[in-house]
Coordinates of C-alpha atoms and ligand atoms in Angstrom, one line a residue:
M171 CA -7.9 20.2 -6.9
D172 CA -6.9 17.4 -9.3
N173 CA -10.5 17.4 -10.5
L174 CA -10.0 21.0 -11.5
I175 CA -6.8 20.2 -13.3
L176 CA -8.6 17.5 -15.2
E177 CA -11.5 19.8 -16.0
D178 CA -9.0 22.5 -17.0
Q179 CA -7.2 20.2 -19.4
L180 CA -10.5 19.1 -20.9
S181 CA -11.6 22.7 -21.6
T182 CA -8.2 23.9 -22.9
L183 CA -7.6 21.0 -25.1
S184 CA -11.3 21.0 -26.2
L185 CA -11.1 17.4 -27.0
D186 CA -13.6 14.6 -26.2
P187 CA -12.2 12.8 -23.1
R188 CA -13.0 9.5 -24.8
S189 CA -10.8 10.4 -27.8
Q190 CA -7.4 8.9 -28.3
A191 CA -6.1 12.4 -29.0
F192 CA -7.1 13.6 -25.5
A193 CA -5.5 10.5 -23.8
M194 CA -2.3 11.0 -25.8
K195 CA -2.1 14.7 -24.9
M196 CA -2.4 13.8 -21.2
D197 CA 0.3 11.2 -21.5
E198 CA 2.5 13.8 -23.1
Q199 CA 1.9 16.4 -20.3
Y200 CA 2.1 13.9 -17.5
P201 CA 4.6 11.2 -18.6
S202 CA 5.0 7.9 -16.7
L203 CA 8.2 6.1 -15.9
R204 CA 6.9 2.9 -17.6
S205 CA 10.1 2.5 -19.7
E206 CA 11.8 1.5 -16.4
F207 CA 9.7 -1.6 -16.1
H208 CA 9.1 -5.0 -17.8
L209 CA 5.6 -4.7 -19.0
P210 CA 3.5 -7.9 -19.2
E211 CA 1.5 -8.5 -22.3
G212 CA -1.7 -6.4 -22.6
I213 CA -2.9 -3.9 -20.1
Y214 CA -2.0 -4.3 -16.4
F215 CA -4.0 -2.7 -13.6
C216 CA -2.9 -4.9 -10.7
G217 CA 0.0 -2.8 -9.4
N218 CA -2.0 -2.7 -6.1
S219 CA -1.6 -6.5 -5.7
L220 CA 1.8 -7.1 -7.4
G221 CA 3.9 -4.4 -8.8
L222 CA 6.0 -4.8 -12.0
Q223 CA 9.6 -5.8 -12.3
P224 CA 12.1 -3.0 -12.7
K225 CA 14.4 -3.6 -15.7
S226 CA 17.5 -2.9 -13.6
L227 CA 16.6 -5.7 -11.1
Q228 CA 18.2 -8.6 -13.0
A229 CA 21.6 -7.0 -13.2
Y230 CA 21.5 -6.1 -9.5
V231 CA 20.6 -9.6 -8.4
T232 CA 23.2 -11.2 -10.8
E233 CA 25.8 -9.0 -9.2
E234 CA 25.0 -10.2 -5.7
L235 CA 25.0 -13.8 -6.9
R236 CA 28.4 -13.2 -8.5
I237 CA 29.8 -11.7 -5.2
W238 CA 28.5 -14.7 -3.3
A239 CA 30.1 -17.1 -5.8
T240 CA 33.5 -15.3 -5.9
H241 CA 33.8 -13.8 -2.4
A242 CA 31.5 -15.9 -0.2
I243 CA 31.7 -14.7 3.4
N244 CA 33.8 -11.7 2.4
G245 CA 30.7 -10.2 0.8
H246 CA 29.7 -9.2 4.3
F247 CA 32.4 -6.6 4.8
S248 CA 34.7 -6.3 1.8
R249 CA 32.6 -4.0 -0.3
A250 CA 32.2 -0.3 -0.3
G251 CA 29.6 1.4 1.9
N252 CA 26.2 0.0 2.2
R253 CA 26.6 -2.6 -0.5
A254 CA 28.6 -4.7 2.1
W255 CA 26.0 -7.2 3.2
A256 CA 26.5 -6.3 6.8
N257 CA 25.1 -2.9 6.1
I258 CA 22.8 -3.7 3.2
D259 CA 19.7 -2.7 5.3
L260 CA 20.9 0.9 5.2
L261 CA 21.0 1.0 1.4
V262 CA 17.2 1.4 1.1
V263 CA 16.6 3.7 4.2
P264 CA 17.0 7.2 2.6
Q265 CA 14.5 6.5 -0.2
L266 CA 12.1 4.7 2.1
A267 CA 12.1 7.6 4.5
K268 CA 11.2 10.0 1.6
I269 CA 8.4 7.7 0.5
V270 CA 6.7 7.5 3.9
G271 CA 7.7 11.1 5.0
S272 CA 9.8 10.2 8.0
K273 CA 13.2 10.7 9.5
E274 CA 15.7 8.2 8.2
K275 CA 16.2 6.6 11.6
E276 CA 12.4 5.9 11.9
V277 CA 12.2 3.4 9.0
I278 CA 13.8 0.0 8.2
A279 CA 13.2 -2.7 5.6
M280 CA 12.7 -6.1 7.3
G281 CA 10.6 -9.2 7.6
S282 CA 7.1 -9.3 6.2
L283 CA 4.1 -7.2 6.9
T284 CA 2.2 -9.6 9.2
S285 CA 5.2 -10.7 11.1
N286 CA 6.3 -7.1 11.6
L287 CA 2.9 -6.3 12.9
H288 CA 3.2 -9.0 15.5
F289 CA 6.7 -7.8 16.5
L290 CA 5.5 -4.2 16.9
M291 CA 2.4 -5.4 18.9
A292 CA 4.8 -7.0 21.3
S293 CA 6.1 -3.5 22.1
F294 CA 2.9 -1.4 21.7
Y295 CA 0.2 -3.7 23.0
R296 CA 0.8 -4.4 26.7
P297 CA -2.7 -4.6 28.3
N298 CA -1.3 -6.0 31.6
V299 CA 1.0 -3.0 32.0
N300 CA -1.2 -0.1 31.2
G301 CA -4.7 -1.4 31.8
R302 CA -6.0 -0.5 28.3
Y303 CA -6.9 -3.7 26.6
K304 CA -9.1 -3.0 23.5
I305 CA -7.8 -2.7 19.9
I306 CA -10.0 -0.9 17.3
I307 CA -9.7 -2.1 13.7
E308 CA -11.9 -1.9 10.5
G309 CA -14.7 -4.5 10.2
K310 CA -13.4 -5.1 6.7
A311 CA -9.7 -5.2 7.5
F312 CA -7.5 -7.4 5.3
P313 CA -7.9 -10.9 6.8
S314 CA -4.2 -11.2 7.8
D315 CA -4.5 -8.0 9.9
H316 CA -7.7 -9.2 11.5
Y317 CA -6.2 -12.6 12.4
A318 CA -3.0 -11.0 13.7
I319 CA -4.8 -8.5 16.0
E320 CA -7.3 -11.1 17.2
S321 CA -4.6 -13.6 18.0
Q322 CA -2.6 -10.9 19.9
I323 CA -5.6 -10.2 22.1
Q324 CA -6.0 -13.9 22.7
H325 CA -2.3 -14.2 23.4
H326 CA -2.8 -11.9 26.3
G327 CA -5.6 -14.1 27.7
I328 CA -8.3 -11.6 26.7
D329 CA -11.5 -12.7 25.0
P330 CA -11.7 -11.0 21.5
E331 CA -15.4 -10.6 22.1
K332 CA -14.4 -8.0 24.7
G333 CA -11.0 -6.8 23.3
L334 CA -11.6 -6.5 19.6
V335 CA -13.6 -3.5 18.4
T336 CA -14.5 -3.4 14.7
I337 CA -15.8 -0.4 12.8
D338 CA -18.2 -1.5 10.1
P339 CA -19.6 0.4 7.1
T340 CA -23.2 1.2 7.6
G341 CA -25.9 1.2 4.9
P342 CA -25.1 0.6 1.3
S343 CA -21.9 2.6 1.4
Y344 CA -18.7 0.6 1.6
G345 CA -16.6 3.4 3.0
L346 CA -16.0 4.6 6.5
T347 CA -16.4 8.2 7.3
T348 CA -13.9 10.0 9.5
E349 CA -16.8 10.9 11.8
Q350 CA -17.8 7.3 12.1
I351 CA -14.2 6.4 13.1
F352 CA -14.3 9.3 15.7
R353 CA -17.5 7.9 17.1
A354 CA -15.9 4.5 17.6
I355 CA -12.9 6.1 19.3
D356 CA -15.2 8.1 21.6
Q357 CA -17.2 5.1 22.5
H358 CA -14.2 3.0 23.6
A359 CA -11.9 5.9 24.6
D360 CA -11.1 4.8 28.1
E361 CA -10.3 1.1 27.5
T362 CA -8.6 1.2 24.1
A363 CA -4.9 0.6 23.8
I364 CA -4.5 0.8 20.0
L365 CA -6.2 2.1 16.9
F366 CA -5.0 0.1 13.9
L367 CA -6.3 1.0 10.5
S368 CA -5.2 0.8 6.9
G369 CA -4.0 4.0 5.2
V370 CA -5.6 3.0 2.0
Q371 CA -8.4 0.3 2.2
F372 CA -7.5 -2.7 0.1
Y373 CA -11.0 -3.5 -0.9
T374 CA -12.5 -0.1 -1.7
G375 CA -9.3 1.9 -2.3
Q376 CA -10.5 4.5 0.2
L377 CA -7.8 6.8 1.5
F378 CA -8.3 7.6 5.2
E379 CA -7.6 11.0 6.8
M380 CA -4.6 9.7 8.6
E381 CA -3.4 12.9 10.2
K382 CA -6.8 13.8 11.6
I383 CA -7.6 10.3 12.8
T384 CA -4.1 9.9 14.4
R385 CA -4.5 13.2 16.4
Y386 CA -8.0 12.4 17.5
A387 CA -7.2 8.9 18.8
Q388 CA -4.0 10.0 20.5
N389 CA -5.9 12.8 22.3
C390 CA -8.0 9.9 23.7
G391 CA -4.9 8.2 25.0
M392 CA -4.5 5.6 22.3
I393 CA -1.5 4.5 20.3
V394 CA -2.1 4.7 16.6
G395 CA -0.7 2.3 14.0
W396 CA -1.3 2.2 10.3
D397 CA -1.1 -0.6 7.8
L398 CA 0.3 1.0 4.7
A399 CA 0.3 -2.0 2.4
H400 CA -1.9 -0.1 -0.1
A401 CA -0.6 3.3 0.8
V402 CA 3.1 3.1 0.6
G403 CA 4.4 4.3 -2.8
N404 CA 0.8 5.1 -3.8
V405 CA -0.1 8.3 -1.8
E406 CA 1.9 11.0 -0.2
L407 CA 2.6 10.2 3.4
K408 CA 4.0 12.3 6.2
L409 CA 4.4 9.9 9.1
S410 CA 6.7 12.0 11.2
E411 CA 4.8 15.2 10.8
W412 CA 1.5 13.4 11.5
N413 CA 3.1 12.1 14.7
V414 CA 2.1 8.5 13.9
D415 CA 3.2 6.0 16.5
F416 CA 4.0 3.0 14.3
A417 CA 3.3 1.7 10.8
V418 CA 3.9 -1.5 8.8
W419 CA 3.8 -2.2 5.0
C420 CA 4.8 -4.8 2.4
S421 CA 6.9 -3.8 -0.7
Y422 CA 5.5 -6.1 -3.4
K423 CA 2.5 -3.9 -4.2
Y424 CA 3.1 -0.3 -5.3
L425 CA 6.8 -0.7 -4.3
N426 CA 7.5 -3.3 -7.0
S427 CA 10.0 -5.4 -5.2
G428 CA 8.7 -8.8 -6.2
P429 CA 6.4 -11.5 -4.8
G430 CA 6.8 -11.8 -1.1
A431 CA 9.8 -9.4 -1.0
I432 CA 11.1 -7.7 2.1
A433 CA 8.6 -5.5 4.0
G434 CA 9.2 -2.4 6.1
L435 CA 8.2 -0.6 9.3
F436 CA 8.1 2.8 10.9
V437 CA 8.6 3.5 14.6
N438 CA 8.3 7.0 15.8
E439 CA 11.7 8.1 17.3
R440 CA 10.2 8.8 20.7
Y441 CA 10.0 5.0 21.3
D442 CA 13.8 4.5 21.1
G443 CA 14.1 3.0 24.6
Q444 CA 11.0 0.9 24.7
L445 CA 10.9 -2.9 25.3
R446 CA 10.8 -5.0 22.1
L447 CA 11.4 -8.5 20.9
A448 CA 15.1 -8.4 20.2
G449 CA 17.4 -10.1 17.7
W450 CA 21.1 -9.6 16.9
W451 CA 20.4 -7.4 13.8
G452 CA 18.8 -4.8 16.1
H453 CA 22.0 -4.7 18.2
D454 CA 24.5 -1.9 17.8
R455 CA 26.2 -2.2 14.4
E456 CA 29.7 -1.5 15.8
T457 CA 29.7 -4.3 18.4
R458 CA 27.2 -6.8 16.8
F459 CA 29.9 -9.3 15.9
E460 CA 31.5 -9.2 19.3
M461 CA 28.8 -11.6 20.5
I462 CA 28.6 -10.1 24.0
N463 CA 25.0 -11.2 24.9
K464 CA 24.2 -7.8 26.3
F465 CA 21.6 -6.3 24.0
K466 CA 22.3 -2.7 23.1
P467 CA 19.6 -1.7 20.5
M468 CA 20.5 0.7 17.7
P469 CA 18.5 3.9 18.0
G470 CA 15.4 4.1 15.8
A471 CA 13.7 1.5 13.7
S472 CA 17.0 -0.3 13.0
G473 CA 16.9 -1.4 16.6
Y474 CA 13.7 -3.4 15.9
Q475 CA 15.5 -5.7 13.4
L476 CA 15.8 -9.4 14.3
S477 CA 17.7 -11.2 11.6
N478 CA 20.2 -10.4 8.9
P479 CA 18.1 -9.5 5.9
S480 CA 18.0 -11.4 2.6
V481 CA 20.4 -9.5 0.4
I482 CA 18.6 -10.6 -2.8
D483 CA 15.4 -9.2 -1.3
V484 CA 16.9 -5.9 -0.3
I485 CA 18.6 -5.3 -3.6
S486 CA 15.3 -6.1 -5.3
L487 CA 13.6 -3.3 -3.2
Y488 CA 16.6 -1.0 -4.0
S489 CA 16.2 -1.4 -7.8
S490 CA 12.6 -0.2 -7.4
L491 CA 13.4 2.6 -5.0
E492 CA 15.9 4.0 -7.5
I493 CA 13.0 4.6 -9.9
Y494 CA 11.1 6.4 -7.1
G495 CA 14.3 8.5 -6.8
K496 CA 13.7 9.8 -10.3
T497 CA 10.5 11.5 -9.2
D498 CA 8.8 12.3 -5.8
M499 CA 5.6 11.3 -4.0
A500 CA 3.9 14.7 -4.6
T501 CA 4.4 14.4 -8.4
L502 CA 3.3 10.7 -8.4
T503 CA 0.3 11.4 -6.2
N504 CA -0.8 14.1 -8.5
R505 CA -0.4 11.9 -11.6
S506 CA -2.2 9.1 -9.8
N507 CA -5.1 11.4 -8.9
L508 CA -5.4 12.5 -12.5
L509 CA -5.4 8.9 -13.8
T510 CA -8.0 7.9 -11.2
R511 CA -10.3 10.8 -11.9
Y512 CA -10.0 10.3 -15.7
L513 CA -10.9 6.7 -15.2
K514 CA -13.9 7.7 -13.1
K515 CA -15.1 10.2 -15.6
L516 CA -15.0 7.7 -18.4
L517 CA -16.8 5.0 -16.4
L518 CA -19.5 7.4 -15.3
D519 CA -20.1 8.3 -18.9
L520 CA -20.8 4.7 -19.9
P521 CA -24.5 4.0 -20.8
S522 CA -24.3 0.8 -18.7
Y523 CA -23.2 2.7 -15.6
S524 CA -25.5 2.1 -12.6
E525 CA -27.5 -0.3 -14.9
I526 CA -24.9 -3.1 -14.5
F527 CA -22.2 -1.7 -12.2
H528 CA -21.2 1.2 -10.1
I529 CA -18.1 2.5 -8.3
I530 CA -17.9 1.8 -4.6
T531 CA -14.7 3.7 -4.0
P532 CA -15.3 6.9 -1.9
E533 CA -14.2 10.3 -3.2
L534 CA -11.0 10.3 -1.3
S535 CA -8.9 7.4 -2.6
G536 CA -5.6 6.1 -3.8
S537 CA -4.9 4.8 -7.3
Q538 CA -7.8 2.4 -7.3
L539 CA -11.4 2.2 -8.2
S540 CA -13.5 -0.8 -7.1
L541 CA -16.4 -1.6 -9.3
Y542 CA -19.4 -3.5 -8.0
F543 CA -21.3 -5.6 -10.6
R544 CA -24.9 -6.4 -10.1
N545 CA -26.7 -9.8 -10.5
G546 CA -23.6 -12.0 -10.6
K547 CA -22.2 -10.3 -13.7
M548 CA -18.7 -9.8 -12.4
Q549 CA -17.1 -13.1 -13.4
N550 CA -18.3 -12.8 -17.0
V551 CA -17.0 -9.3 -17.3
F552 CA -13.7 -10.4 -15.7
D553 CA -13.3 -13.3 -18.2
R554 CA -14.1 -11.1 -21.2
L555 CA -11.5 -8.5 -20.1
K556 CA -9.0 -11.4 -19.8
D557 CA -9.8 -12.3 -23.4
H558 CA -8.7 -8.8 -24.3
K559 CA -5.5 -9.3 -22.2
I560 CA -6.6 -6.7 -19.7
T561 CA -5.5 -7.8 -16.2
V562 CA -7.7 -6.5 -13.3
D563 CA -8.4 -8.0 -9.9
A564 CA -11.5 -10.0 -9.1
R565 CA -12.8 -9.9 -5.5
R566 CA -15.4 -12.5 -5.6
P567 CA -18.3 -12.5 -5.8
D568 CA -19.1 -9.0 -7.2
V569 CA -16.2 -6.6 -7.3
I570 CA -13.4 -5.8 -9.8
R571 CA -10.6 -3.6 -8.6
V572 CA -8.8 -1.5 -11.2
A573 CA -5.6 0.2 -10.1
P574 CA -4.1 2.7 -12.5
T575 CA -0.6 2.9 -11.1
A576 CA 1.2 6.3 -11.4
L577 CA 4.6 4.9 -12.2
Y578 CA 3.7 2.9 -15.3
N579 CA 0.0 3.2 -16.3
T580 CA -1.1 5.6 -19.0
F581 CA -4.2 7.7 -19.8
E582 CA -4.3 5.8 -23.1
E583 CA -4.5 2.4 -21.3
L584 CA -7.4 3.7 -19.3
R585 CA -9.2 5.0 -22.4
L586 CA -8.7 1.6 -24.1
F587 CA -9.9 -0.3 -21.0
V588 CA -13.1 1.7 -20.7
E589 CA -13.8 1.3 -24.5
V590 CA -13.4 -2.5 -24.2
L591 CA -15.4 -2.6 -20.9
G592 CA -18.2 -0.5 -22.6
N593 CA -18.4 -3.0 -25.5
I594 CA -18.5 -6.0 -23.1
L595 CA -21.3 -4.4 -21.0
E596 CA -23.3 -3.4 -24.1
K597 CA -23.4 -7.0 -25.2
I598 CA -24.5 -8.1 -21.8
L599 CA -27.3 -5.4 -21.9
N600 CA -28.4 -6.6 -25.3
V601 CA -28.6 -10.2 -24.3
A602 CA -30.6 -9.2 -21.2
T603 CA -33.0 -7.2 -23.4
I604 CA -33.5 -10.1 -25.9
Q605 CA -34.1 -12.5 -23.0
S606 CA -36.7 -10.4 -21.4
Ligands
PLP730 C1 -1.3 -7.2 1.1 C2 -1.7 -7.0 2.5 C3 -1.2 -7.8 3.5 C4 -0.2 -9.0 3.2 O1 0.4 -9.4 4.3 P1 1.8 -10.2 4.1 O2 2.2 -10.4 5.5 O3 2.7 -9.4 3.3 O4 1.6 -11.5 3.4 C5 -1.6 -7.5 4.8 N1 -2.4 -6.5 5.1 C6 -2.9 -5.7 4.1 C7 -3.8 -4.6 4.5 C8 -2.6 -5.9 2.8 O5 -3.1 -5.1 1.8

């Protein structure tokens, strides 16, 4: 559909897509929220690794530091509503729920992605209780996810050779088809406890068909968890409607909350009563400070909290979520698709396309294209782009990831990037011709 919108714009505007006039027109019709962010020098396409700093953040952090300096312990209770530190976790819940498409009680900001995954596995992976012992993941899962899942299997005394099932891309394609995932599910249907995949693949940018895959695996008796590190704040999610069992994410990528900032998780409300690793912050808010040593979990995801959260972290996330509050995920996803398709069109038009590089990102993707460079050319291209103050991400040895982020990147930035890249590649081609 977004392809049609782009084609439609190209024909109505009757401008060359490579022209500045076209890019400017698109930016006018589909404006970004870039004025809300501090922008580093040059052009930044790494919002998938580390999002930009909201301009409002500094004042928010300064305010918390001031309260700490002037009120100390009284900051926990003596402020209005959810700005009291004892309730600060609630401050971000409504907007987080909108971003992941869930009920408010099903999400919470806490911990970090990998540690949250371990905590949730303690609840959802209990091979000695229900007999199912396998976990299915992607062969090219983010290493932290792979390590976490493998160590969980070992933790239960199971050999990962038997317990860990990986789905690997076949042939030259880097993507995984939904059918391929279904086949892996079928093959291990009776022994598998959990299917754990990423919503958007970090390396290729592929967007998985989360709803279909969730339903299929659940029909085979599996619990389905999603790693949304590259999906949250990037693509439209409907975790409640899709009946997802659990999900984890970090907030420093598309969610712009700062390096290592507080992460988040989703637990479907049907798991309210289940066993979990407990901590005092998951205990009933009303009686938490009575210190009664009888754990009474709060309903929903709040009940999975362990520790009191870092206030600076939460306020940092809040300042970014406020920007999300000025738009909605449907609008952002539409803009992101237009940017990504525009980038793709310009890249495919380069004379050096397929001669030096090609796109490995499948058709269904988030705000990211991964470019595979042949014959060890990647580093050189990456360095030349850096000379032009264009920040992209190098996945050594051969891939550059480019993420046009819907909140702050523009069509004009993409046009400039491809112009610069085209010149760099032309030089490389010329040198190769002279040498041969
Ligand atoms: C970024 C990312 C992580 C990072 O994990 P942390 O625990 O936040 O350090 C994990 N998994 C995936 C898929 C990621 O993209």
